Amino acid sequence: MIYLKDILLETKIAHTQKSLQWVYHGFIAMTPKVMKQIMGDVPITTFHNLDWFAIQKQLPKVLGSKKSISTYTSDTSNRLSKGGGVQTKGGVVLEVEGKVLVAGTEDLASVPDEAGRRWLSPDVLGKIVGMNEFKGEAGSFKFRKELFKIDKKLEDMLFKYKTSLLIMPEDKPEVKERFPLFTGKQKAELIKRWIDASNKFLLKNKKKIRKSFEDNVNNPKITTFMSKYGYNELLVYDIKVKDAYIVIDILGDPNDYDATESVLKKIKKDLKRYTKGKIFTGFADGVKKFVKQRGGKV
């Protein structure tokens, strides 16, 4: 059964931060524009679990757009394959078709920014495509060094930006003058330069990335270094919803039949606007069959 506390909790998803935060942490922007140059249009059918609240709030924003969503095709955890979510309680399983942005063999820990772009840590990308130099805690540092080779101004800009954040109100005027806070224009330039340099780096490694991603699409597997999560993750954009499965166990109240029927009726009505195929209703044990019949591995 749906309660107010559930609504409040489900709105706190995805941990979206500003682009500049991910630049600060040395992450890599994965955009449809550059990935299309690397991969071309790679269509795929995959699965996405969401909560009832996201049907109206988040789903319409990503349908047919360049904004990507996290999906899976393989699950051994019995969490996703029973209708549960990753960052939400879940309850609705969607079969979606779209284009591949990133194809991984584990939870990618990808993060969105305010513009809908997805960012990956160099450590994760390094593990996926076999770039051992980016693995571990030093991966972000080494990735920055690669970008500094591409854009000679980037290192100085990033240093000044990070240093400006350390300035305190009580610091001497000469210190504040040396490292003034960045203006909106300067922040925008830093973000643009970082993403442009990242794109050039990705294109430079086009063959290696394409080979790895294509293998992960055609031969989905779950790697051991993130095996505790038990599922693969594929970031997909330009999506359409084919079929949907509503999980009664998660969304209903076993002690209130009428209330459960009312909730399920509302969810079906909301889903119907966005679903091309059929909408199924069943218990958690039926999710595996739903996924398997559509090519998933659980």
Short mmCIF file of C-alpha atoms in Angstrom, two decimals:
data_model
loop_
_atom_site.label_atom_id
_atom_site.label_comp_id
_atom_site.label_asym_id
_atom_site.label_seq_id
_atom_site.Cartn_x
_atom_site.Cartn_y
_atom_site.Cartn_z
CA MET A 1 0.00 0.00 0.00
CA ILE A 2 1.26 3.54 -0.77
CA TYR A 3 1.76 5.95 2.11
CA LEU A 4 2.91 9.57 2.33
CA LYS A 5 6.27 8.53 3.76
CA ASP A 6 6.84 6.43 0.62
CA ILE A 7 6.21 9.46 -1.59
CA LEU A 8 8.74 11.51 0.36
CA LEU A 9 11.35 8.77 0.23
CA GLU A 10 10.92 7.99 -3.45
CA THR A 11 11.59 11.60 -4.46
CA LYS A 12 15.12 11.33 -3.06
CA ILE A 13 16.57 9.37 -5.96
CA ALA A 14 19.55 9.41 -8.29
CA HIS A 15 21.61 11.82 -6.13
CA THR A 16 21.74 14.36 -8.92
CA GLN A 17 24.49 16.97 -8.61
CA LYS A 18 25.69 19.83 -10.75
CA SER A 19 28.04 19.08 -13.64
CA LEU A 20 30.82 20.97 -11.89
CA GLN A 21 30.71 18.49 -9.00
CA TRP A 22 31.54 15.63 -11.33
CA VAL A 23 34.28 17.65 -13.00
CA TYR A 24 35.69 18.32 -9.54
CA HIS A 25 35.74 14.57 -8.79
CA GLY A 26 37.34 13.73 -12.13
CA PHE A 27 34.41 11.84 -13.64
CA ILE A 28 33.80 11.19 -17.36
CA ALA A 29 30.72 12.55 -19.15
CA MET A 30 29.11 9.87 -21.35
CA THR A 31 26.91 11.65 -23.88
CA PRO A 32 24.77 10.29 -26.74
CA LYS A 33 26.56 12.58 -29.20
CA VAL A 34 30.03 11.11 -28.67
CA MET A 35 28.84 7.56 -28.05
CA LYS A 36 26.99 7.60 -31.38
CA GLN A 37 30.32 8.39 -33.04
CA ILE A 38 31.89 5.45 -31.21
CA MET A 39 29.08 2.88 -31.33
CA GLY A 40 26.65 4.08 -33.97
CA ASP A 41 22.98 3.43 -33.16
CA VAL A 42 22.92 0.16 -31.24
CA PRO A 43 19.29 -0.78 -30.52
CA ILE A 44 18.62 -2.99 -27.53
CA THR A 45 15.71 -4.38 -25.54
CA THR A 46 16.32 -4.30 -21.82
CA PHE A 47 14.59 -3.85 -18.46
CA HIS A 48 14.08 -1.01 -16.00
CA ASN A 49 12.50 -1.15 -12.54
CA LEU A 50 10.91 1.96 -11.11
CA ASP A 51 8.52 3.00 -8.37
CA TRP A 52 4.94 4.09 -9.03
CA PHE A 53 5.81 7.73 -8.31
CA ALA A 54 8.34 7.90 -11.18
CA ILE A 55 5.73 6.95 -13.79
CA GLN A 56 4.37 10.48 -13.86
CA LYS A 57 7.40 12.41 -12.57
CA GLN A 58 10.45 10.92 -14.32
CA LEU A 59 9.34 8.58 -17.12
CA PRO A 60 7.85 11.23 -19.46
CA LYS A 61 11.13 13.20 -19.31
CA VAL A 62 13.26 10.38 -20.70
CA LEU A 63 10.97 8.87 -23.34
CA GLY A 64 12.43 9.52 -26.79
CA SER A 65 15.06 11.88 -25.37
CA LYS A 66 18.85 11.93 -25.01
CA LYS A 67 18.49 11.47 -21.26
CA SER A 68 19.54 7.96 -20.30
CA ILE A 69 18.20 5.50 -17.75
CA SER A 70 19.85 2.59 -15.94
CA THR A 71 18.66 -0.79 -17.18
CA TYR A 72 19.65 -4.46 -16.95
CA THR A 73 19.43 -7.68 -18.95
CA SER A 74 20.86 -10.09 -16.39
CA ASP A 75 20.20 -10.48 -12.65
CA THR A 76 21.29 -13.12 -10.15
CA SER A 77 20.52 -11.10 -7.03
CA ASN A 78 16.78 -11.93 -6.97
CA ARG A 79 16.21 -8.27 -6.22
CA LEU A 80 15.54 -6.78 -9.64
CA SER A 81 14.05 -10.05 -10.89
CA LYS A 82 11.42 -9.80 -8.16
CA GLY A 83 10.49 -6.23 -9.00
CA GLY A 84 12.64 -4.33 -6.51
CA GLY A 85 14.55 -1.19 -7.43
CA VAL A 86 18.16 -0.13 -6.92
CA GLN A 87 17.67 3.32 -5.42
CA THR A 88 13.90 3.02 -5.00
CA LYS A 89 11.47 0.43 -3.69
CA GLY A 90 10.44 -0.53 -7.22
CA GLY A 91 7.16 -2.25 -7.97
CA VAL A 92 6.93 -1.65 -11.72
CA VAL A 93 9.09 -3.52 -14.27
CA LEU A 94 9.35 -2.10 -17.77
CA GLU A 95 10.54 -3.79 -20.93
CA VAL A 96 12.13 -0.94 -22.88
CA GLU A 97 13.81 -0.54 -26.22
CA GLY A 98 16.38 2.14 -26.85
CA LYS A 99 19.97 2.88 -27.87
CA VAL A 100 23.07 1.90 -25.93
CA LEU A 101 25.01 4.66 -24.18
CA VAL A 102 27.16 2.49 -21.88
CA ALA A 103 27.17 -1.30 -21.61
CA GLY A 104 28.65 -2.66 -18.40
CA THR A 105 28.91 -5.97 -16.61
CA GLU A 106 28.00 -4.71 -13.14
CA ASP A 107 26.46 -1.76 -11.30
CA LEU A 108 28.16 1.16 -13.06
CA ALA A 109 27.57 3.60 -10.18
CA SER A 110 26.74 6.11 -12.91
CA VAL A 111 25.56 9.53 -11.77
CA PRO A 112 23.33 12.09 -13.51
CA ASP A 113 23.80 15.84 -13.57
CA GLU A 114 21.22 18.60 -13.82
CA ALA A 115 21.23 18.43 -17.64
CA GLY A 116 20.52 14.70 -17.73
CA ARG A 117 24.07 13.70 -18.72
CA ARG A 118 25.51 10.54 -17.20
CA TRP A 119 28.97 10.46 -15.62
CA LEU A 120 31.24 7.50 -14.85
CA SER A 121 34.28 7.31 -12.62
CA PRO A 122 37.53 6.51 -14.49
CA ASP A 123 37.87 3.45 -12.23
CA VAL A 124 34.62 1.94 -13.53
CA LEU A 125 35.36 2.73 -17.20
CA GLY A 126 38.85 1.31 -16.73
CA LYS A 127 37.44 -1.97 -15.44
CA ILE A 128 34.87 -2.25 -18.23
CA VAL A 129 37.22 -1.63 -21.16
CA GLY A 130 40.45 -3.00 -19.70
CA MET A 131 42.30 0.27 -19.08
CA ASN A 132 44.20 -0.89 -16.02
CA GLU A 133 45.88 2.48 -15.53
CA PHE A 134 42.56 3.98 -14.44
CA LYS A 135 41.68 1.29 -11.91
CA GLY A 136 41.72 2.07 -8.20
CA GLU A 137 41.74 5.30 -6.23
CA ALA A 138 44.45 6.87 -8.39
CA GLY A 139 42.35 6.43 -11.54
CA SER A 140 40.81 9.91 -11.43
CA PHE A 141 44.24 11.51 -10.99
CA LYS A 142 45.63 9.63 -14.00
CA PHE A 143 42.55 10.46 -16.08
CA ARG A 144 43.00 14.16 -15.31
CA LYS A 145 46.57 13.92 -16.55
CA GLU A 146 45.30 12.54 -19.87
CA LEU A 147 42.86 15.44 -20.24
CA PHE A 148 45.56 17.99 -19.36
CA LYS A 149 47.56 16.68 -22.34
CA ILE A 150 44.57 17.33 -24.59
CA ASP A 151 43.70 20.78 -23.22
CA LYS A 152 46.71 22.71 -21.95
CA LYS A 153 44.58 25.30 -20.11
CA LEU A 154 42.46 22.79 -18.23
CA GLU A 155 44.93 22.00 -15.43
CA ASP A 156 45.39 25.65 -14.45
CA MET A 157 41.65 26.34 -14.59
CA LEU A 158 40.81 23.33 -12.44
CA PHE A 159 43.53 24.18 -9.91
CA LYS A 160 42.26 27.76 -9.55
CA TYR A 161 38.67 26.57 -9.21
CA LYS A 162 39.50 24.03 -6.49
CA THR A 163 41.72 26.50 -4.65
CA SER A 164 39.03 29.18 -4.73
CA LEU A 165 36.74 26.85 -2.78
CA LEU A 166 39.24 26.80 0.09
CA ILE A 167 39.24 30.57 0.58
CA MET A 168 37.72 31.58 3.92
CA PRO A 169 36.06 34.91 4.82
CA GLU A 170 38.87 35.68 7.28
CA ASP A 171 41.63 35.22 4.68
CA LYS A 172 43.74 38.22 3.74
CA PRO A 173 42.60 40.37 0.78
CA GLU A 174 45.68 39.44 -1.26
CA VAL A 175 44.78 35.75 -0.91
CA LYS A 176 41.19 36.38 -2.03
CA GLU A 177 42.44 38.41 -5.00
CA ARG A 178 44.75 35.62 -6.05
CA PHE A 179 42.03 32.97 -5.95
CA PRO A 180 38.67 34.72 -6.44
CA LEU A 181 35.46 32.71 -6.65
CA PHE A 182 34.61 31.57 -10.17
CA THR A 183 31.91 33.44 -12.08
CA GLY A 184 29.10 31.61 -13.83
CA LYS A 185 30.87 32.21 -17.16
CA GLN A 186 34.13 30.71 -15.86
CA LYS A 187 32.30 27.65 -14.48
CA ALA A 188 30.56 27.10 -17.81
CA GLU A 189 33.89 27.30 -19.66
CA LEU A 190 35.52 24.82 -17.26
CA ILE A 191 32.66 22.33 -17.73
CA LYS A 192 32.76 22.73 -21.53
CA ARG A 193 36.53 22.28 -21.71
CA TRP A 194 36.37 19.21 -19.46
CA ILE A 195 33.63 17.54 -21.51
CA ASP A 196 35.30 18.44 -24.83
CA ALA A 197 38.60 16.97 -23.63
CA SER A 198 36.80 13.87 -22.28
CA ASN A 199 35.09 13.38 -25.65
CA LYS A 200 38.43 13.56 -27.46
CA PHE A 201 39.84 11.00 -25.05
CA LEU A 202 36.90 8.65 -25.64
CA LEU A 203 37.17 9.02 -29.42
CA LYS A 204 40.90 8.34 -29.21
CA ASN A 205 40.04 5.00 -27.57
CA LYS A 206 37.08 4.34 -29.87
CA LYS A 207 38.01 0.80 -30.97
CA LYS A 208 38.66 -0.47 -27.45
CA ILE A 209 35.44 1.02 -26.06
CA ARG A 210 33.28 -0.21 -28.95
CA LYS A 211 34.65 -3.75 -28.74
CA SER A 212 34.04 -3.92 -24.99
CA PHE A 213 30.53 -2.43 -25.12
CA GLU A 214 29.45 -4.62 -28.04
CA ASP A 215 30.67 -7.70 -26.20
CA ASN A 216 28.71 -6.69 -23.10
CA VAL A 217 25.57 -6.21 -25.22
CA ASN A 218 25.86 -9.48 -27.13
CA ASN A 219 27.17 -11.61 -24.26
CA PRO A 220 25.74 -10.13 -21.04
CA LYS A 221 27.58 -11.26 -17.96
CA ILE A 222 28.21 -10.17 -14.40
CA THR A 223 31.83 -9.58 -13.43
CA THR A 224 33.27 -10.72 -10.12
CA PHE A 225 34.60 -7.39 -8.87
CA MET A 226 31.04 -6.12 -8.37
CA SER A 227 29.36 -9.50 -7.96
CA LYS A 228 27.74 -8.56 -4.65
CA TYR A 229 25.18 -6.57 -6.65
CA GLY A 230 24.37 -9.48 -8.95
CA TYR A 231 23.24 -7.62 -12.08
CA ASN A 232 24.66 -5.93 -15.15
CA GLU A 233 23.87 -2.32 -16.01
CA LEU A 234 23.31 -0.73 -19.39
CA LEU A 235 22.66 2.97 -19.81
CA VAL A 236 20.06 3.41 -22.55
CA TYR A 237 18.61 6.55 -24.17
CA ASP A 238 15.91 7.38 -26.72
CA ILE A 239 13.71 4.81 -24.99
CA LYS A 240 10.22 3.50 -25.64
CA VAL A 241 8.24 1.28 -23.27
CA LYS A 242 7.12 -2.02 -24.79
CA ASP A 243 5.44 -4.05 -22.00
CA ALA A 244 5.05 -3.46 -18.26
CA TYR A 245 4.60 -5.65 -15.18
CA ILE A 246 3.04 -4.33 -11.95
CA VAL A 247 4.15 -6.17 -8.79
CA ILE A 248 1.27 -6.58 -6.35
CA ASP A 249 3.52 -7.65 -3.44
CA ILE A 250 5.35 -4.32 -3.48
CA LEU A 251 2.53 -1.93 -4.31
CA GLY A 252 -0.44 -3.56 -2.59
CA ASP A 253 -1.62 -4.05 0.98
CA PRO A 254 -2.33 -7.71 1.87
CA ASN A 255 -4.77 -6.56 4.56
CA ASP A 256 -6.82 -4.23 2.37
CA TYR A 257 -8.13 -5.67 -0.89
CA ASP A 258 -10.14 -2.60 -1.92
CA ALA A 259 -7.25 -0.22 -1.33
CA THR A 260 -4.92 -2.48 -3.33
CA GLU A 261 -7.34 -2.62 -6.25
CA SER A 262 -7.63 1.16 -6.21
CA VAL A 263 -3.84 1.61 -6.31
CA LEU A 264 -3.36 -0.93 -9.09
CA LYS A 265 -6.09 0.69 -11.17
CA LYS A 266 -4.41 4.08 -10.84
CA ILE A 267 -0.98 2.73 -11.79
CA LYS A 268 -2.41 0.96 -14.85
CA LYS A 269 -4.04 4.19 -15.93
CA ASP A 270 -0.75 6.11 -15.56
CA LEU A 271 1.24 3.44 -17.42
CA LYS A 272 -1.20 3.13 -20.32
CA ARG A 273 -0.19 6.55 -21.67
CA TYR A 274 3.42 5.45 -22.15
CA THR A 275 3.21 1.71 -22.89
CA LYS A 276 3.10 0.47 -26.49
CA GLY A 277 2.37 -3.15 -25.59
CA LYS A 278 0.60 -4.90 -22.72
CA ILE A 279 0.42 -4.17 -19.00
CA PHE A 280 0.56 -7.23 -16.75
CA THR A 281 -0.26 -7.50 -13.05
CA GLY A 282 1.10 -10.26 -10.84
CA PHE A 283 3.17 -11.23 -7.83
CA ALA A 284 6.94 -10.90 -7.43
CA ASP A 285 7.56 -14.53 -8.41
CA GLY A 286 6.15 -13.76 -11.87
CA VAL A 287 8.75 -11.11 -12.70
CA LYS A 288 11.36 -13.73 -13.64
CA LYS A 289 9.05 -15.26 -16.22
CA PHE A 290 8.24 -11.80 -17.59
CA VAL A 291 11.96 -11.02 -18.00
CA LYS A 292 12.95 -14.45 -19.38
CA GLN A 293 10.21 -14.44 -22.02
CA ARG A 294 11.64 -11.17 -23.33
CA GLY A 295 15.27 -12.29 -23.54
CA GLY A 296 16.56 -11.44 -20.09
CA LYS A 297 18.68 -13.75 -17.94
CA VAL A 298 17.64 -14.23 -14.31
#
